[in-house]
PDB file of C-alpha atoms in Angstrom:
ATOM      1  CA  MET L   2      18.344   7.664   8.108  1.00 77.00           C
ATOM      2  CA  ARG L   3      17.943   5.341  10.976  1.00 87.00           C
ATOM      3  CA  ASP L   4      14.098   5.273  10.530  1.00 89.00           C
ATOM      4  CA  LEU L   5      14.837   4.555   6.870  1.00 91.00           C
ATOM      5  CA  VAL L   6      16.635   1.312   7.730  1.00 93.00           C
ATOM      6  CA  ALA L   7      14.154   0.648  10.607  1.00 92.00           C
ATOM      7  CA  GLY L   8      11.405   0.652   7.981  1.00 92.00           C
ATOM      8  CA  MET L   9      13.104  -2.011   5.769  1.00 94.00           C
ATOM      9  CA  ARG L  10      13.760  -4.156   8.744  1.00 95.00           C
ATOM     10  CA  TYR L  11       9.811  -4.207   9.489  1.00 95.00           C
ATOM     11  CA  LEU L  12       9.029  -5.314   6.089  1.00 94.00           C
ATOM     12  CA  GLY L  13      11.728  -8.096   6.401  1.00 94.00           C
ATOM     13  CA  ARG L  14      10.549  -9.242   9.949  1.00 95.00           C
ATOM     14  CA  GLY L  15       6.957  -9.377   8.334  1.00 94.00           C
ATOM     15  CA  VAL L  16       7.800 -11.477   5.587  1.00 94.00           C
ATOM     16  CA  ARG L  17       9.865 -13.792   7.812  1.00 95.00           C
ATOM     17  CA  TRP L  18       6.765 -13.927  10.088  1.00 94.00           C
ATOM     18  CA  VAL L  19       4.349 -15.301   7.334  1.00 93.00           C
ATOM     19  CA  ALA L  20       7.280 -17.518   6.073  1.00 91.00           C
ATOM     20  CA  GLY L  21       7.265 -19.263   9.467  1.00 91.00           C
ATOM     21  CA  HIS L  22       3.275 -19.702   9.613  1.00 89.00           C
ATOM     22  CA  GLY L  23       2.822 -21.037   6.173  1.00 84.00           C
ATOM     23  CA  ARG L  24      -0.977 -21.291   6.491  1.00 86.00           C
ATOM     24  CA  TRP L  25      -1.240 -17.663   7.210  1.00 86.00           C
ATOM     25  CA  TRP L  26       0.652 -16.751   3.864  1.00 87.00           C
ATOM     26  CA  GLY L  27      -1.382 -18.970   1.661  1.00 84.00           C
ATOM     27  CA  PHE L  28      -4.465 -17.458   3.585  1.00 80.00           C
ATOM     28  CA  GLY L  29      -3.569 -13.950   2.778  1.00 83.00           C
ATOM     29  CA  LEU L  30      -2.807 -14.777  -1.067  1.00 88.00           C
ATOM     30  CA  LEU L  31      -6.337 -15.345  -1.867  1.00 86.00           C
ATOM     31  CA  PRO L  32      -7.594 -11.707  -2.082  1.00 89.00           C
ATOM     32  CA  ALA L  33      -4.536 -10.584  -3.751  1.00 88.00           C
ATOM     33  CA  LEU L  34      -5.085 -13.066  -6.705  1.00 89.00           C
ATOM     34  CA  VAL L  35      -8.363 -11.762  -7.118  1.00 89.00           C
ATOM     35  CA  ALA L  36      -7.125  -8.282  -7.504  1.00 89.00           C
ATOM     36  CA  LEU L  37      -4.198  -9.490  -9.625  1.00 87.00           C
ATOM     37  CA  VAL L  38      -6.571 -10.740 -12.456  1.00 88.00           C
ATOM     38  CA  LEU L  39      -8.571  -7.250 -12.239  1.00 88.00           C
ATOM     39  CA  TYR L  40      -5.442  -5.173 -12.674  1.00 85.00           C
ATOM     40  CA  ALA L  41      -4.053  -7.245 -15.354  1.00 84.00           C
ATOM     41  CA  GLY L  42      -7.053  -6.554 -17.221  1.00 87.00           C
ATOM     42  CA  LEU L  43      -6.893  -2.744 -16.793  1.00 85.00           C
ATOM     43  CA  LEU L  44      -3.431  -2.645 -17.611  1.00 82.00           C
ATOM     44  CA  THR L  45      -3.775  -4.314 -20.683  1.00 86.00           C
ATOM     45  CA  VAL L  46      -6.228  -1.998 -21.694  1.00 87.00           C
ATOM     46  CA  LEU L  47      -4.230   0.905 -20.986  1.00 82.00           C
ATOM     47  CA  GLY L  48      -1.118  -0.436 -22.945  1.00 81.00           C
ATOM     48  CA  LEU L  49      -3.505  -0.913 -26.009  1.00 85.00           C
ATOM     49  CA  TYR L  50      -4.938   2.603 -25.979  1.00 84.00           C
ATOM     50  CA  SER L  51      -2.133   4.350 -24.831  1.00 83.00           C
ATOM     51  CA  GLY L  52      -0.948   5.726 -28.216  1.00 83.00           C
ATOM     52  CA  ASP L  53      -4.521   6.798 -28.932  1.00 84.00           C
ATOM     53  CA  LEU L  54      -4.633   8.657 -25.651  1.00 84.00           C
ATOM     54  CA  ALA L  55      -1.427  10.413 -26.314  1.00 83.00           C
ATOM     55  CA  ALA L  56      -2.578  11.559 -29.894  1.00 84.00           C
ATOM     56  CA  TRP L  57      -5.971  12.895 -28.199  1.00 87.00           C
ATOM     57  CA  ALA L  58      -4.078  14.783 -25.516  1.00 84.00           C
ATOM     58  CA  THR L  59      -1.446  16.417 -27.852  1.00 82.00           C
ATOM     59  CA  PRO L  60      -3.635  17.718 -30.649  1.00 84.00           C
ATOM     60  CA  PHE L  61      -1.270  20.705 -30.905  1.00 84.00           C
ATOM     61  CA  ALA L  62       1.535  18.080 -32.289  1.00 79.00           C
ATOM     62  CA  ASP L  63      -0.320  16.907 -35.241  1.00 78.00           C
ATOM     63  CA  GLY L  64       1.198  19.198 -37.659  1.00 78.00           C
ATOM     64  CA  TRP L  65       4.818  18.521 -36.017  1.00 84.00           C
ATOM     65  CA  GLY L  66       7.417  16.851 -38.287  1.00 76.00           C
ATOM     66  CA  ALA L  67       9.711  13.945 -37.331  1.00 78.00           C
ATOM     67  CA  PRO L  68      11.115  13.232 -34.876  1.00 84.00           C
ATOM     68  CA  TRP L  69       9.473  15.849 -32.503  1.00 81.00           C
ATOM     69  CA  GLN L  70       5.907  14.530 -32.667  1.00 80.00           C
ATOM     70  CA  GLY L  71       7.310  10.843 -32.025  1.00 82.00           C
ATOM     71  CA  LEU L  72       9.462  12.035 -28.919  1.00 84.00           C
ATOM     72  CA  LEU L  73       6.772  14.083 -27.432  1.00 83.00           C
ATOM     73  CA  ARG L  74       3.963  11.335 -27.651  1.00 81.00           C
ATOM     74  CA  GLY L  75       6.353   8.563 -26.873  1.00 85.00           C
ATOM     75  CA  LEU L  76       7.218  10.633 -23.664  1.00 84.00           C
ATOM     76  CA  PHE L  77       3.713  11.057 -23.077  1.00 83.00           C
ATOM     77  CA  VAL L  78       2.758   7.257 -23.146  1.00 84.00           C
ATOM     78  CA  ALA L  79       5.901   6.516 -21.236  1.00 83.00           C
ATOM     79  CA  LEU L  80       4.777   8.888 -18.422  1.00 80.00           C
ATOM     80  CA  LEU L  81       0.987   7.594 -18.837  1.00 81.00           C
ATOM     81  CA  PHE L  82       2.101   4.140 -18.233  1.00 79.00           C
ATOM     82  CA  ALA L  83       4.354   4.938 -15.532  1.00 76.00           C
ATOM     83  CA  GLY L  84       1.727   6.714 -13.733  1.00 75.00           C
ATOM     84  CA  GLY L  85      -0.465   3.888 -14.446  1.00 78.00           C
ATOM     85  CA  LEU L  86       2.020   1.404 -12.957  1.00 75.00           C
ATOM     86  CA  THR L  87       2.329   3.878  -9.765  1.00 70.00           C
ATOM     87  CA  LEU L  88      -1.467   4.336  -9.204  1.00 75.00           C
ATOM     88  CA  SER L  89      -1.924   0.509  -9.849  1.00 77.00           C
ATOM     89  CA  VAL L  90       0.625  -0.202  -6.852  1.00 71.00           C
ATOM     90  CA  LEU L  91      -1.168   2.169  -4.560  1.00 69.00           C
ATOM     91  CA  THR L  92      -4.855   1.081  -5.520  1.00 80.00           C
ATOM     92  CA  PHE L  93      -3.776  -2.651  -5.994  1.00 84.00           C
ATOM     93  CA  THR L  94      -2.799  -2.677  -2.148  1.00 83.00           C
ATOM     94  CA  ALA L  95      -6.060  -0.666  -1.008  1.00 82.00           C
ATOM     95  CA  VAL L  96      -8.419  -2.641  -3.185  1.00 87.00           C
ATOM     96  CA  THR L  97      -6.540  -6.058  -2.193  1.00 88.00           C
ATOM     97  CA  LEU L  98      -7.233  -4.860   1.606  1.00 86.00           C
ATOM     98  CA  LEU L  99     -10.671  -4.095   0.926  1.00 84.00           C
ATOM     99  CA  ILE L 100     -11.571  -7.380  -0.720  1.00 86.00           C
ATOM    100  CA  GLY L 101      -9.661  -9.200   1.764  1.00 85.00           C
ATOM    101  CA  GLU L 102     -10.681  -7.240   5.041  1.00 82.00           C
ATOM    102  CA  PRO L 103     -11.619  -9.935   7.233  1.00 83.00           C
ATOM    103  CA  PHE L 104      -8.524 -12.085   5.906  1.00 88.00           C
ATOM    104  CA  TYR L 105      -6.024  -9.351   6.802  1.00 91.00           C
ATOM    105  CA  GLU L 106      -7.791  -8.531   9.972  1.00 89.00           C
ATOM    106  CA  SER L 107      -7.179 -11.866  11.105  1.00 90.00           C
ATOM    107  CA  LEU L 108      -3.662 -12.211  10.199  1.00 92.00           C
ATOM    108  CA  SER L 109      -3.030  -8.788  11.566  1.00 92.00           C
ATOM    109  CA  GLU L 110      -4.454  -9.863  14.925  1.00 92.00           C
ATOM    110  CA  ARG L 111      -2.193 -13.162  14.901  1.00 92.00           C
ATOM    111  CA  VAL L 112       0.881 -11.060  14.235  1.00 93.00           C
ATOM    112  CA  GLU L 113       0.020  -9.001  17.137  1.00 92.00           C
ATOM    113  CA  GLU L 114      -0.731 -11.983  19.514  1.00 91.00           C
ATOM    114  CA  SER L 115       2.486 -13.511  18.741  1.00 91.00           C
ATOM    115  CA  GLU L 116       4.213 -10.264  19.614  1.00 88.00           C
ATOM    116  CA  GLY L 117       2.725 -10.237  23.233  1.00 84.00           C
ATOM    117  CA  GLY L 118      -0.892  -8.887  22.756  1.00 82.00           C
ATOM    118  CA  CYS L 119      -3.633  -7.645  20.532  1.00 84.00           C
ATOM    119  CA  PRO L 120      -5.557  -4.424  21.411  1.00 85.00           C
ATOM    120  CA  PRO L 121      -9.284  -4.865  21.275  1.00 81.00           C
ATOM    121  CA  GLY L 122     -10.835  -3.549  18.103  1.00 74.00           C
ATOM    122  CA  PRO L 123     -13.957  -1.483  17.943  1.00 76.00           C
ATOM    123  CA  ASP L 124     -17.298  -3.089  18.308  1.00 75.00           C
ATOM    124  CA  ARG L 125     -18.621  -2.605  14.652  1.00 75.00           C
ATOM    125  CA  PRO L 126     -20.476  -5.031  12.373  1.00 76.00           C
ATOM    126  CA  LEU L 127     -18.512  -6.238   9.247  1.00 72.00           C
ATOM    127  CA  TRP L 128     -20.311  -4.168   6.799  1.00 76.00           C
ATOM    128  CA  GLN L 129     -19.264  -0.940   8.914  1.00 76.00           C
ATOM    129  CA  GLU L 130     -15.631  -2.053   8.798  1.00 75.00           C
ATOM    130  CA  ILE L 131     -15.841  -2.415   5.006  1.00 76.00           C
ATOM    131  CA  ALA L 132     -17.298   0.808   4.730  1.00 80.00           C
ATOM    132  CA  VAL L 133     -14.760   2.845   6.965  1.00 80.00           C
ATOM    133  CA  ALA L 134     -11.933   1.148   5.220  1.00 77.00           C
ATOM    134  CA  LEU L 135     -13.528   2.395   1.592  1.00 80.00           C
ATOM    135  CA  ARG L 136     -13.718   5.753   2.958  1.00 84.00           C
ATOM    136  CA  ASP L 137     -10.347   5.785   4.252  1.00 82.00           C
ATOM    137  CA  MET L 138      -9.014   4.526   1.032  1.00 79.00           C
ATOM    138  CA  VAL L 139     -10.802   7.377  -0.938  1.00 84.00           C
ATOM    139  CA  HIS L 140      -9.279   9.749   1.129  1.00 84.00           C
ATOM    140  CA  VAL L 141      -5.747   8.450   0.868  1.00 84.00           C
ATOM    141  CA  LEU L 142      -5.964   7.910  -2.882  1.00 80.00           C
ATOM    142  CA  LEU L 143      -7.130  11.484  -3.400  1.00 84.00           C
ATOM    143  CA  ARG L 144      -4.260  12.660  -1.479  1.00 86.00           C
ATOM    144  CA  ALA L 145      -1.990  10.429  -3.486  1.00 82.00           C
ATOM    145  CA  ALA L 146      -3.329  11.439  -6.606  1.00 79.00           C
ATOM    146  CA  GLY L 147      -2.841  14.992  -5.932  1.00 84.00           C
ATOM    147  CA  PHE L 148       0.926  14.103  -5.670  1.00 85.00           C
ATOM    148  CA  GLY L 149       0.824  12.096  -8.618  1.00 78.00           C
ATOM    149  CA  VAL L 150      -0.600  14.860 -10.950  1.00 82.00           C
ATOM    150  CA  LEU L 151       2.193  17.202  -9.710  1.00 85.00           C
ATOM    151  CA  LEU L 152       5.004  14.734 -10.524  1.00 82.00           C
ATOM    152  CA  PHE L 153       3.431  13.770 -13.418  1.00 76.00           C
ATOM    153  CA  LEU L 154       3.770  17.436 -14.915  1.00 81.00           C
ATOM    154  CA  LEU L 155       7.294  17.821 -13.466  1.00 83.00           C
ATOM    155  CA  GLY L 156       8.067  14.968 -15.462  1.00 79.00           C
ATOM    156  CA  PHE L 157       8.111  17.035 -18.627  1.00 78.00           C
ATOM    157  CA  LEU L 158      10.873  19.193 -17.304  1.00 80.00           C
ATOM    158  CA  PRO L 159      14.439  18.420 -19.067  1.00 81.00           C
ATOM    159  CA  PHE L 160      16.728  16.362 -16.909  1.00 82.00           C
ATOM    160  CA  VAL L 161      14.973  17.148 -13.544  1.00 78.00           C
ATOM    161  CA  GLY L 162      11.973  15.110 -14.946  1.00 77.00           C
ATOM    162  CA  GLN L 163      14.008  11.984 -16.108  1.00 76.00           C
ATOM    163  CA  THR L 164      16.201  12.012 -12.837  1.00 82.00           C
ATOM    164  CA  VAL L 165      14.928  13.551  -9.845  1.00 87.00           C
ATOM    165  CA  VAL L 166      11.099  13.401 -10.018  1.00 84.00           C
ATOM    166  CA  PRO L 167      11.029   9.530 -10.695  1.00 84.00           C
ATOM    167  CA  VAL L 168      13.269   9.112  -7.325  1.00 88.00           C
ATOM    168  CA  VAL L 169      10.759  11.530  -5.445  1.00 89.00           C
ATOM    169  CA  GLY L 170       7.768   9.799  -7.215  1.00 87.00           C
ATOM    170  CA  PHE L 171       9.048   6.181  -5.630  1.00 88.00           C
ATOM    171  CA  GLY L 172       9.657   7.965  -2.144  1.00 91.00           C
ATOM    172  CA  VAL L 173       6.033   9.605  -2.319  1.00 90.00           C
ATOM    173  CA  SER L 174       4.427   6.255  -3.515  1.00 88.00           C
ATOM    174  CA  GLY L 175       6.103   4.220  -0.633  1.00 90.00           C
ATOM    175  CA  PHE L 176       4.952   6.574   1.942  1.00 93.00           C
ATOM    176  CA  PHE L 177       1.284   6.379   0.762  1.00 91.00           C
ATOM    177  CA  LEU L 178       1.591   2.570   0.401  1.00 90.00           C
ATOM    178  CA  ALA L 179       2.715   2.513   3.933  1.00 93.00           C
ATOM    179  CA  VAL L 180      -0.557   4.455   4.946  1.00 92.00           C
ATOM    180  CA  GLU L 181      -2.691   1.920   3.108  1.00 89.00           C
ATOM    181  CA  LEU L 182      -0.876  -1.251   4.679  1.00 92.00           C
ATOM    182  CA  THR L 183      -0.988   0.191   8.145  1.00 93.00           C
ATOM    183  CA  THR L 184      -4.860   0.752   7.760  1.00 90.00           C
ATOM    184  CA  VAL L 185      -5.653  -2.585   9.344  1.00 89.00           C
ATOM    185  CA  ALA L 186      -3.817  -2.295  12.596  1.00 92.00           C
ATOM    186  CA  MET L 187      -4.640   1.524  13.004  1.00 91.00           C
ATOM    187  CA  GLN L 188      -8.246   0.775  12.255  1.00 88.00           C
ATOM    188  CA  ARG L 189      -8.264  -1.870  14.847  1.00 89.00           C
ATOM    189  CA  ARG L 190      -7.201   0.922  17.350  1.00 89.00           C
ATOM    190  CA  ASP L 191      -9.916   3.248  15.897  1.00 87.00           C
ATOM    191  CA  VAL L 192      -7.239   5.629  14.811  1.00 89.00           C
ATOM    192  CA  PRO L 193      -8.849   8.158  12.249  1.00 89.00           C
ATOM    193  CA  VAL L 194      -7.283   8.310   8.811  1.00 89.00           C
ATOM    194  CA  ARG L 195      -5.943  12.029   9.295  1.00 90.00           C
ATOM    195  CA  GLU L 196      -4.449  11.157  12.620  1.00 92.00           C
ATOM    196  CA  ARG L 197      -2.840   8.038  10.716  1.00 91.00           C
ATOM    197  CA  LEU L 198      -1.365  10.571   8.116  1.00 92.00           C
ATOM    198  CA  ARG L 199      -0.115  12.866  10.924  1.00 93.00           C
ATOM    199  CA  LEU L 200       1.615   9.743  12.791  1.00 92.00           C
ATOM    200  CA  LEU L 201       3.411   8.793   9.584  1.00 93.00           C
ATOM    201  CA  ARG L 202       4.100  12.162   8.634  1.00 91.00           C
ATOM    202  CA  GLY L 203       6.065  12.360  11.998  1.00 91.00           C
ATOM    203  CA  ARG L 204       7.815   9.275  11.147  1.00 92.00           C
ATOM    204  CA  ARG L 205       8.071   9.827   7.379  1.00 92.00           C
ATOM    205  CA  TRP L 206      11.411   8.223   6.910  1.00 94.00           C
ATOM    206  CA  LEU L 207      10.166   5.001   8.625  1.00 94.00           C
ATOM    207  CA  ALA L 208       7.207   4.944   6.160  1.00 94.00           C
ATOM    208  CA  VAL L 209       9.046   5.691   3.322  1.00 94.00           C
ATOM    209  CA  GLY L 210      11.804   2.920   4.328  1.00 94.00           C
ATOM    210  CA  PHE L 211       8.883   0.636   4.735  1.00 95.00           C
ATOM    211  CA  GLY L 212       6.782   1.345   1.552  1.00 93.00           C
ATOM    212  CA  THR L 213       9.543   2.154  -1.026  1.00 93.00           C
ATOM    213  CA  PRO L 214      11.187  -1.166  -1.412  1.00 94.00           C
ATOM    214  CA  LEU L 215       7.470  -2.650  -1.569  1.00 92.00           C
ATOM    215  CA  VAL L 216       6.695  -0.170  -4.574  1.00 88.00           C
ATOM    216  CA  LEU L 217       9.792  -1.345  -6.374  1.00 89.00           C
ATOM    217  CA  LEU L 218       9.080  -5.213  -5.614  1.00 90.00           C
ATOM    218  CA  PHE L 219       5.458  -4.733  -6.803  1.00 83.00           C
ATOM    219  CA  LEU L 220       6.439  -3.694  -9.991  1.00 78.00           C
ATOM    220  CA  ILE L 221       7.809  -7.350 -10.516  1.00 84.00           C
ATOM    221  CA  PRO L 222       5.002  -9.548 -12.202  1.00 74.00           C
ATOM    222  CA  PHE L 223       3.176 -11.460  -9.297  1.00 83.00           C
ATOM    223  CA  ALA L 224       5.417 -10.072  -6.550  1.00 87.00           C
ATOM    224  CA  ALA L 225       2.497  -8.175  -5.101  1.00 84.00           C
ATOM    225  CA  VAL L 226       0.391 -11.118  -4.727  1.00 88.00           C
ATOM    226  CA  VAL L 227       3.503 -13.129  -2.933  1.00 91.00           C
ATOM    227  CA  LEU L 228       4.427 -10.166  -0.782  1.00 92.00           C
ATOM    228  CA  MET L 229       0.934  -8.969   0.368  1.00 91.00           C
ATOM    229  CA  PRO L 230       0.670 -11.215   3.297  1.00 93.00           C
ATOM    230  CA  GLY L 231       4.189 -10.226   4.700  1.00 93.00           C
ATOM    231  CA  ALA L 232       3.562  -6.496   4.027  1.00 94.00           C
ATOM    232  CA  VAL L 233       0.498  -6.743   5.990  1.00 94.00           C
ATOM    233  CA  ALA L 234       2.295  -8.582   8.803  1.00 95.00           C
ATOM    234  CA  GLY L 235       5.234  -6.003   8.663  1.00 95.00           C
ATOM    235  CA  ALA L 236       2.901  -3.062   8.695  1.00 95.00           C
ATOM    236  CA  THR L 237       1.400  -4.418  11.961  1.00 95.00           C
ATOM    237  CA  LEU L 238       4.614  -4.724  13.588  1.00 95.00           C
ATOM    238  CA  LEU L 239       5.369  -1.035  12.482  1.00 95.00           C
ATOM    239  CA  VAL L 240       2.214   0.097  13.929  1.00 94.00           C
ATOM    240  CA  ARG L 241       3.253  -1.371  17.299  1.00 92.00           C
ATOM    241  CA  GLU L 242       6.099   0.773  17.546  1.00 89.00           C
ATOM    242  CA  LEU L 243       4.184   3.840  16.721  1.00 90.00           C
ATOM    243  CA  LEU L 244       0.969   3.036  19.191  1.00 87.00           C
ATOM    244  CA  PRO L 245       2.457   0.534  21.598  1.00 80.00           C
ATOM    245  CA  VAL L 246       0.014  -1.822  23.259  1.00 69.00           C
ATOM    246  CA  GLU L 247      -0.469  -0.686  26.728  1.00 62.00           C
ATOM    247  CA  ALA L 248      -1.146  -3.841  28.510  1.00 44.00           C
ATOM    248  CA  GLU L 249       0.306  -6.759  26.752  1.00 42.00           C
ATOM    249  CA  ALA L 250      -0.533 -10.533  27.566  1.00 40.00           C
ATOM    250  CA  GLY L 251       2.242 -13.209  27.184  1.00 40.00           C
ATOM    251  CA  PRO L 252       3.335 -14.355  23.715  1.00 42.00           C
ATOM    252  CA  ALA L 253       0.564 -16.708  22.024  1.00 41.00           C
ATOM    253  CA  VAL L 254       1.513 -19.496  20.222  1.00 42.00           C
ATOM    254  CA  VAL L 255       0.444 -19.347  16.701  1.00 45.00           C
ATOM    255  CA  ASP L 256       2.295 -22.093  15.067  1.00 47.00           C
ATOM    256  CA  GLY L 257      -0.461 -24.457  13.659  1.00 47.00           C
ATOM    257  CA  ASP L 258      -3.456 -22.185  13.916  1.00 52.00           C
ATOM    258  CA  GLU L 259      -5.944 -22.509  11.691  1.00 48.00           C
ATOM    259  CA  PRO L 260      -6.863 -19.102   9.699  1.00 53.00           C
ATOM    260  CA  ASP L 261     -10.530 -18.898  10.916  1.00 49.00           C
ATOM    261  CA  GLY L 262     -10.731 -15.408  11.649  1.00 43.00           C
ATOM    262  CA  ARG L 263     -10.882 -15.793  15.381  1.00 41.00           C
ATOM    263  CA  ALA L 264      -8.805 -14.533  17.795  1.00 37.00           C
ATOM    264  CA  ALA L 265      -6.496 -17.557  19.563  1.00 39.00           C
ATOM    265  CA  VAL L 266      -6.170 -15.880  22.793  1.00 35.00           C
ATOM    266  CA  PRO L 267      -7.877 -13.047  24.599  1.00 34.00           C
ATOM    267  CA  ALA L 268      -7.138  -9.409  23.369  1.00 38.00           C
ATOM    268  CA  ALA L 269      -4.938  -7.338  25.872  1.00 35.00           C
ATOM    269  CA  ARG L 270      -7.146  -4.759  27.743  1.00 31.00           C
TER     270      ARG L 270
END
């Protein structure tokens, strides 16, 4: 349980960091705003057609009388929309990180420098960094989707599906959200995606404590946009616990730094 609380503290520290460096907060909002417009459109379409999808997926209930047909299809719509929201939370983060890869890389570097030193990243061009991030995103989302399908099916179980499954679902979503958010700092350390998953499974309560509050907060309209920079900063601080920088420089002064995508001090080597 100590790790669970520690994960929440890393989230709080990340939000406090960007709150104290307002330019970086505003800088990190831009990719999230672009992603928000995209996802608002997709969720609107899902809401409009969820009833038709429920009827298409449950043809066996066409002859059922009231209230059973309505109850079954209402439950299907509720689970479908809940699954859509959960998937949106996970993919929103991944897509926002992909859109804003240069933005969040710069933000994460500033956080590390302010904490005493930033490890040198791999010497790859930007297009290759984005390609690696896209590949890793697909890998993580496929794993998350497997759990999502299982939890969706378990949601039809009486009582358990309405009580235990949602709690487990939020925890699983929180874990994978933490995996996504730590991608920036992990990729700088050239840690392969499978190794990232192994590291976070070894400290799963730390990851759940960090990611689950974000899953809940991201369900609030516009909260994901506002919190995204702080979430990246907090994930960077979390990675520094999992993989400490071996040789750290003195703390860098980042107040007043311009978000230009360049490191303010030499990276620790």
